[in-house]
XYZ file of C-alpha atoms in Angstrom:
490
model
C 164.381 -15.361 83.990
C 167.926 -16.232 85.047
C 169.292 -14.323 88.084
C 172.504 -13.518 86.211
C 170.477 -11.577 83.635
C 168.953 -9.198 86.235
C 171.071 -5.987 86.215
C 170.665 -5.277 89.988
C 171.570 -8.801 91.034
C 174.516 -8.868 88.659
C 175.765 -5.542 90.034
C 175.540 -6.741 93.660
C 177.271 -9.982 92.771
C 180.140 -8.007 91.129
C 180.533 -5.812 94.227
C 180.532 -8.803 96.580
C 183.059 -10.561 94.389
C 185.345 -7.487 94.420
C 185.176 -7.210 98.195
C 185.775 -10.930 98.663
C 188.813 -10.987 96.343
C 190.280 -7.918 98.044
C 189.757 -9.345 101.531
C 191.328 -12.669 100.524
C 194.485 -10.906 99.294
C 194.639 -8.697 102.367
C 194.256 -11.744 104.630
C 197.228 -13.462 102.948
C 199.372 -10.299 103.286
C 198.439 -9.884 106.952
C 199.204 -13.558 107.662
C 202.607 -13.333 105.929
C 203.437 -10.092 107.704
C 202.578 -11.423 111.181
C 204.378 -14.720 110.511
C 207.488 -12.877 109.308
C 207.487 -10.725 112.449
C 207.142 -13.735 114.724
C 209.931 -15.555 112.869
C 212.134 -12.414 112.929
C 212.457 -12.103 109.144
C 213.887 -8.896 107.776
C 212.081 -6.660 105.300
C 213.735 -8.079 102.107
C 212.233 -11.595 102.001
C 208.919 -10.400 103.390
C 208.793 -7.639 100.754
C 209.460 -10.220 98.043
C 206.642 -12.407 99.404
C 204.338 -9.374 99.457
C 205.297 -8.659 95.815
C 204.365 -12.237 94.862
C 200.985 -11.808 96.567
C 200.373 -8.522 94.742
C 201.379 -10.036 91.376
C 199.157 -13.071 92.001
C 196.247 -10.817 92.986
C 196.781 -8.758 89.802
C 196.803 -11.887 87.633
C 193.823 -13.592 89.216
C 191.627 -10.677 90.211
C 192.679 -7.412 88.628
C 194.463 -4.109 89.124
C 192.148 -2.503 91.724
C 192.115 -5.546 94.005
C 195.936 -5.649 93.698
C 196.059 -1.935 94.608
C 194.190 -2.535 97.888
C 196.504 -5.455 98.689
C 199.529 -3.250 97.818
C 198.458 -0.575 100.295
C 198.026 -3.148 103.068
C 201.397 -4.729 102.164
C 203.149 -1.332 102.496
C 201.433 -0.766 105.833
C 202.542 -4.202 107.102
C 206.147 -3.565 106.006
C 206.175 -0.238 107.809
C 204.478 -1.593 110.947
C 206.371 -4.854 111.416
C 209.719 -4.473 109.653
C 210.786 -0.781 109.568
C 211.979 0.912 112.755
C 210.405 2.016 114.976
C 208.700 -1.413 114.952
C 204.978 -1.826 115.632
C 204.490 1.786 114.652
C 203.027 3.247 111.469
C 205.216 5.913 109.903
C 203.417 6.659 106.642
C 205.764 9.481 105.721
C 208.784 7.185 105.491
C 210.216 7.256 101.880
C 210.650 3.471 102.028
C 206.875 3.097 102.191
C 206.358 5.134 99.033
C 209.090 3.250 97.184
C 207.544 -0.066 98.183
C 204.056 1.130 97.290
C 205.301 2.390 93.908
C 207.038 -0.915 93.202
C 203.911 -2.862 94.167
C 201.653 -0.613 92.074
C 203.863 -0.682 88.989
C 204.120 -4.466 89.240
C 200.325 -4.754 89.685
C 199.660 -2.438 86.745
C 202.039 -4.189 84.353
C 201.005 -7.676 85.361
C 197.267 -6.882 85.298
C 197.551 -5.337 81.834
C 199.482 -8.311 80.491
C 197.058 -10.699 82.181
C 194.028 -8.840 80.815
C 195.471 -8.875 77.324
C 196.171 -12.585 77.499
C 192.749 -13.346 78.921
C 191.133 -11.250 76.235
C 193.149 -13.016 73.538
C 192.293 -16.391 74.995
C 188.621 -15.449 75.169
C 188.606 -14.195 71.576
C 190.386 -17.326 70.400
C 187.825 -19.458 72.201
C 184.988 -17.463 70.621
C 186.547 -17.807 67.175
C 187.059 -21.527 67.670
C 183.449 -21.904 68.789
C 182.243 -19.823 65.844
C 184.251 -21.924 63.394
C 182.842 -25.114 64.893
C 179.320 -23.699 64.627
C 179.857 -22.604 61.019
C 181.265 -26.008 60.144
C 178.276 -27.720 61.751
C 175.922 -25.416 59.830
C 177.678 -26.084 56.511
C 177.484 -29.833 57.141
C 173.856 -29.681 58.262
C 172.753 -27.673 55.215
C 173.992 -30.512 53.012
C 171.560 -32.837 54.780
C 168.408 -30.724 54.531
C 165.451 -32.171 52.663
C 165.588 -30.660 49.178
C 162.019 -31.732 48.518
C 160.756 -29.430 51.297
C 160.869 -25.584 51.477
C 164.351 -24.558 52.679
C 163.314 -21.520 54.786
C 161.797 -23.323 57.820
C 164.653 -25.831 57.891
C 167.394 -23.187 57.737
C 165.871 -20.939 60.412
C 165.599 -23.836 62.861
C 169.138 -25.017 62.091
C 170.736 -21.590 62.515
C 168.856 -20.818 65.723
C 169.756 -24.180 67.274
C 173.422 -24.210 66.281
C 174.210 -20.584 67.200
C 171.810 -20.442 70.190
C 170.160 -17.275 68.908
C 167.015 -15.611 70.177
C 165.472 -15.352 66.723
C 166.173 -15.996 63.036
C 164.119 -14.853 60.029
C 164.829 -15.707 56.364
C 163.170 -14.285 53.262
C 163.377 -16.580 50.221
C 163.198 -14.494 47.027
C 162.429 -17.562 44.912
C 159.224 -18.475 46.760
C 158.476 -15.025 48.219
C 158.083 -16.702 51.621
C 159.370 -15.259 54.923
C 160.089 -17.913 57.585
C 160.861 -17.232 61.250
C 162.158 -19.163 64.253
C 162.200 -17.845 67.818
C 160.323 -14.932 69.334
C 159.494 -12.019 67.060
C 157.169 -9.105 67.701
C 154.559 -8.139 65.126
C 156.606 -5.078 64.134
C 159.564 -7.341 63.304
C 157.711 -9.909 61.175
C 158.732 -8.345 57.848
C 162.296 -7.255 58.694
C 163.856 -9.842 56.355
C 161.533 -8.903 53.484
C 162.227 -5.188 54.034
C 165.978 -5.847 54.057
C 165.666 -7.642 50.697
C 163.621 -4.914 49.029
C 165.716 -2.078 50.510
C 168.793 -4.010 49.303
C 171.007 -2.992 52.217
C 172.629 -4.617 55.245
C 172.008 -3.116 58.678
C 172.977 -3.425 62.361
C 170.601 -2.416 65.172
C 172.627 -2.492 68.402
C 169.679 -1.437 70.548
C 167.482 -4.302 69.320
C 170.526 -6.625 68.967
C 169.536 -7.529 65.401
C 171.680 -7.924 62.295
C 170.266 -7.798 58.759
C 172.126 -9.277 55.817
C 171.343 -9.790 52.135
C 171.865 -13.349 50.938
C 174.069 -13.115 47.853
C 175.446 -15.780 45.534
C 177.889 -14.017 43.242
C 176.068 -10.963 41.938
C 172.601 -12.466 42.484
C 170.561 -11.718 45.606
C 168.562 -14.793 46.593
C 167.029 -13.505 49.821
C 167.716 -11.844 53.178
C 168.309 -12.939 56.778
C 167.700 -11.211 60.115
C 169.406 -12.480 63.282
C 168.659 -11.446 66.858
C 171.392 -12.395 69.295
C 175.060 -11.884 70.136
C 177.159 -12.633 67.068
C 180.156 -10.790 65.705
C 179.727 -9.120 62.284
C 182.330 -11.482 60.813
C 180.428 -14.579 61.953
C 177.141 -13.039 60.790
C 178.563 -12.465 57.310
C 179.882 -16.029 57.113
C 176.537 -17.385 58.334
C 174.697 -15.343 55.693
C 176.988 -16.722 52.967
C 176.262 -20.316 54.016
C 172.518 -19.612 54.119
C 172.694 -18.049 50.644
C 174.517 -21.089 49.255
C 171.916 -23.403 50.810
C 169.031 -21.390 49.327
C 170.670 -21.309 45.893
C 171.266 -25.052 46.061
C 167.587 -25.655 46.819
C 166.544 -23.372 43.945
C 168.883 -25.197 41.560
C 167.525 -28.563 42.693
C 163.955 -27.343 42.182
C 164.764 -26.146 38.662
C 166.541 -29.380 37.809
C 163.562 -31.364 39.126
C 161.149 -29.371 36.980
C 163.370 -29.752 33.915
C 163.757 -33.483 34.480
C 159.994 -33.867 34.967
C 159.388 -31.919 31.757
C 161.917 -34.076 29.906
C 160.323 -37.269 31.186
C 156.877 -36.006 30.207
C 158.185 -35.046 26.757
C 159.863 -38.419 26.304
C 156.688 -40.234 27.338
C 154.547 -38.148 25.008
C 156.992 -38.615 22.140
C 157.124 -42.366 22.762
C 153.334 -42.603 22.711
C 153.080 -40.580 19.501
C 155.877 -42.526 17.827
C 154.222 -45.806 18.777
C 150.954 -44.446 17.449
C 152.641 -43.393 14.204
C 154.014 -46.919 13.735
C 150.622 -48.411 14.531
C 148.805 -46.097 12.081
C 151.205 -46.846 9.238
C 149.773 -50.353 8.660
C 146.064 -49.415 8.347
C 147.030 -46.380 6.246
C 148.804 -48.632 3.787
C 145.708 -50.808 3.620
C 143.457 -47.774 3.056
C 145.682 -46.455 0.257
C 145.801 -49.877 -1.383
C 142.024 -50.225 -1.143
C 141.395 -46.770 -2.632
C 143.736 -47.569 -5.522
C 141.856 -50.827 -6.042
C 138.551 -48.974 -6.207
C 139.894 -46.881 -9.058
C 141.045 -49.996 -10.873
C 137.620 -51.592 -10.557
C 136.170 -48.839 -12.741
C 132.462 -48.062 -13.369
C 132.590 -45.336 -10.674
C 130.318 -42.362 -10.995
C 131.487 -38.826 -10.290
C 130.542 -38.724 -6.568
C 132.300 -42.042 -6.026
C 135.422 -40.808 -7.818
C 135.389 -37.718 -5.609
C 135.113 -39.840 -2.472
C 137.988 -42.082 -3.580
C 140.113 -39.002 -4.333
C 139.326 -37.587 -0.878
C 140.320 -40.876 0.754
C 143.617 -40.935 -1.144
C 144.401 -37.279 -0.368
C 143.641 -37.519 3.351
C 145.440 -40.833 3.756
C 148.470 -39.258 2.057
C 148.327 -36.411 4.579
C 148.124 -38.882 7.459
C 151.006 -40.831 6.010
C 153.065 -37.643 5.750
C 152.280 -36.776 9.400
C 153.334 -40.242 10.556
C 156.544 -39.960 8.545
C 157.320 -36.614 10.232
C 156.721 -38.098 13.676
C 159.031 -41.013 12.984
C 161.738 -38.798 11.470
C 161.528 -36.455 14.466
C 161.971 -39.355 16.861
C 165.004 -40.607 14.945
C 166.550 -37.139 14.826
C 166.060 -36.626 18.575
C 167.602 -39.997 19.343
C 170.470 -39.462 16.847
C 169.459 -42.708 15.153
C 169.074 -41.294 11.664
C 172.015 -41.505 9.298
C 172.078 -38.443 7.029
C 172.475 -38.829 3.342
C 175.439 -37.159 1.628
C 173.791 -36.356 -1.677
C 174.972 -33.626 -4.011
C 171.796 -31.543 -4.222
C 171.099 -28.873 -6.821
C 169.177 -26.204 -4.960
C 167.175 -25.057 -8.014
C 166.027 -28.619 -8.719
C 165.161 -29.254 -5.077
C 163.062 -26.106 -4.748
C 161.315 -26.631 -8.104
C 160.456 -30.247 -7.229
C 158.979 -29.251 -3.852
C 156.926 -26.446 -5.434
C 155.503 -28.836 -8.044
C 154.490 -31.344 -5.380
C 152.917 -28.686 -3.162
C 151.222 -26.591 -5.852
C 147.924 -28.464 -5.484
C 147.902 -27.810 -1.719
C 148.628 -24.080 -1.787
C 144.930 -23.123 -1.449
C 144.980 -20.677 -4.337
C 148.194 -18.871 -3.298
C 150.458 -18.157 -6.320
C 154.123 -19.052 -5.840
C 157.053 -16.924 -6.998
C 160.434 -18.635 -7.288
C 163.735 -16.719 -7.064
C 166.985 -18.738 -7.167
C 169.961 -16.393 -7.573
C 172.377 -19.050 -8.893
C 170.929 -22.018 -10.882
C 174.204 -23.911 -10.344
C 174.106 -23.597 -6.545
C 174.592 -27.013 -4.853
C 174.789 -28.390 -1.358
C 175.699 -31.691 0.239
C 173.015 -33.205 2.498
C 170.010 -35.465 2.946
C 167.547 -34.696 0.155
C 164.566 -36.223 1.963
C 165.051 -34.146 5.111
C 165.616 -30.914 3.200
C 162.595 -31.591 0.981
C 160.524 -32.149 4.120
C 161.751 -28.845 5.605
C 160.755 -26.875 2.480
C 157.405 -28.681 2.299
C 156.722 -27.637 5.881
C 157.576 -23.997 5.146
C 155.248 -24.003 2.119
C 152.509 -25.757 4.087
C 152.734 -23.096 6.796
C 152.613 -20.326 4.193
C 149.496 -21.856 2.601
C 147.750 -22.191 5.973
C 148.520 -18.787 7.442
C 148.644 -16.449 4.406
C 145.821 -14.036 3.829
C 143.527 -15.263 0.967
C 145.001 -14.809 -2.512
C 148.367 -13.468 -1.262
C 151.507 -14.543 -3.097
C 154.098 -16.848 -1.521
C 157.721 -16.231 -2.467
C 160.397 -18.933 -2.354
C 164.024 -17.818 -2.637
C 167.493 -19.373 -2.417
C 170.943 -17.751 -2.535
C 174.520 -18.073 -1.337
C 175.862 -15.938 1.531
C 179.243 -16.304 3.289
C 179.795 -19.994 2.426
C 176.215 -20.767 3.374
C 173.116 -21.558 1.354
C 170.039 -19.671 2.489
C 166.508 -20.717 1.569
C 163.454 -18.690 2.534
C 159.671 -18.807 2.227
C 157.887 -15.462 2.512
C 154.172 -14.798 2.941
C 151.754 -12.169 4.231
C 149.672 -13.292 7.189
C 149.261 -12.725 10.943
C 152.407 -11.392 12.619
C 154.226 -13.860 14.860
C 154.910 -12.223 18.275
C 158.547 -11.869 19.277
C 158.063 -14.121 22.315
C 156.859 -16.954 20.049
C 159.505 -16.789 17.310
C 161.787 -19.272 19.042
C 159.041 -21.300 20.688
C 157.197 -22.184 17.485
C 160.183 -24.390 16.618
C 159.564 -26.406 19.789
C 157.650 -29.643 19.516
C 153.843 -29.309 19.885
C 153.942 -25.539 20.471
C 151.559 -23.310 18.489
C 151.394 -19.519 18.658
C 148.268 -18.107 20.309
C 147.826 -15.571 17.535
C 147.528 -18.103 14.708
C 146.560 -21.485 16.128
C 142.856 -20.777 15.524
C 143.397 -19.945 11.830
C 144.213 -23.502 10.747
C 144.419 -27.008 12.135
C 147.856 -28.268 13.086
C 149.867 -30.377 15.495
C 152.893 -28.188 16.206
C 155.230 -30.897 14.937
C 156.320 -29.639 11.507
C 158.523 -26.694 12.480
C 160.242 -28.704 15.202
C 161.167 -31.222 12.522
C 162.549 -28.420 10.338
C 164.710 -27.187 13.206
C 166.110 -30.644 13.917
C 166.734 -31.262 10.222
C 168.657 -27.986 10.011
C 170.712 -28.769 13.126
C 171.454 -32.251 11.794
C 173.064 -30.481 8.797
C 174.996 -28.078 11.095
C 172.616 -25.277 10.103
C 169.713 -23.517 11.752
C 166.182 -22.274 11.101
C 164.528 -19.030 12.217
C 161.733 -16.623 11.377
C 161.249 -12.869 11.105
C 157.804 -11.328 11.123
C 156.568 -7.786 10.576
C 153.143 -6.326 9.880
C 154.422 -4.328 6.869
C 157.048 -6.727 5.487
C 155.235 -9.994 6.200
C 156.607 -13.262 7.624
C 159.710 -15.028 6.315
C 160.988 -18.441 7.396
C 164.711 -19.069 6.809
C 166.795 -22.216 6.534
C 170.585 -21.818 6.425
C 172.981 -24.659 5.598
C 176.780 -24.685 5.265
C 177.838 -25.488 1.714
C 180.556 -27.973 2.614
C 178.631 -29.666 5.402
C 180.318 -27.575 8.126
C 179.301 -24.271 9.572
C 181.762 -21.516 8.644
C 183.805 -20.111 11.500
């Protein structure tokens, strides 16, 4: 322990310093007084010299030391320079006037000196605090973003501001990190500050608690033990909050980038696979057609050939969807600008899908037979095929599927309605993501999670959008909306 930090030693040192400063001033006054007497000076120049000593003592040491020197100066003036000489006549009015002049000068000068010293000290503290805050702001830019920020920040703050202890609670990770000496009762102060959501000052324990805020969001809390002004503490907390938020943003961006890279790799593999499968599929379809042409096939053989053709067609359709999805994602697909009659489009898709509806009757409702739209007929056909395929897979047995199309506010709306398992609210946006399948229905039928993502991208390519509503009483309805003139209405 440093000697200066021991209260008794510090008190004795202050008393010895006071006595020494007072004796030094008194010695100078006594020397000037004796010298002036020997040299036969009168009271005027000696009094002025005494005033200079008093003023100097007030500036350098303080008012009470200057008061002691003033009393001795008045005594020397009376003893050496006022008749009767070499005799103390304390009741002489000249002594009181001199003492009053000395005291007033000491008081005024000491006050001015104290104010200036205090201002200088505060300016020095502010300059030091600004330098420390600047160093902290610069150092936080150099922290390792791949490591947890809490341990790094606590060490930085404690080193730069020379604090006894620093604790930071990171709300993102739920981790409380500490640097310095903390008792067991103080381990969770930062966490408590965050959950109580309030700043606090404990003068007895010399601790300051601050919430770490970025805008309206609270990202953590900090507890500091040491001698810092509230203004510096607030600025320090703001810098720590910015550093924490920066680390959180970097972590999120890293996760997003990793997810994007993983998605791009998976898509590239599947697209390459789709291209590779296309060639043997073509050969299989050609061979199955050749078997039919050969003739002399019995019924089981005809059934097997039909199964080969049907399944190879399904595989071919899946490959086509994968390739179209890849082109849509990469913006490499040029959209057709065909004039499409909605009634013809829907009727054609229903005819093609009727054999794959698994016994579900289809009801068609087109409000306006003359309704048309401009777009890519292949993409829109694929979107409707996917809606019908979903309805066939996930409808309850024997339930009707309803296909409708109508005009609404310069848009063309197409819908496919069926009764089946309800799609949870949390999944209604996610089922349009690539490879995602809802937990409630993925065990009902086989699937890849690609079809609806293709529908969404096809809709967005036409400046439209796709969505679903699902209710236990009303059933599930998939919607596709497209602007009539190729642009979404304002």
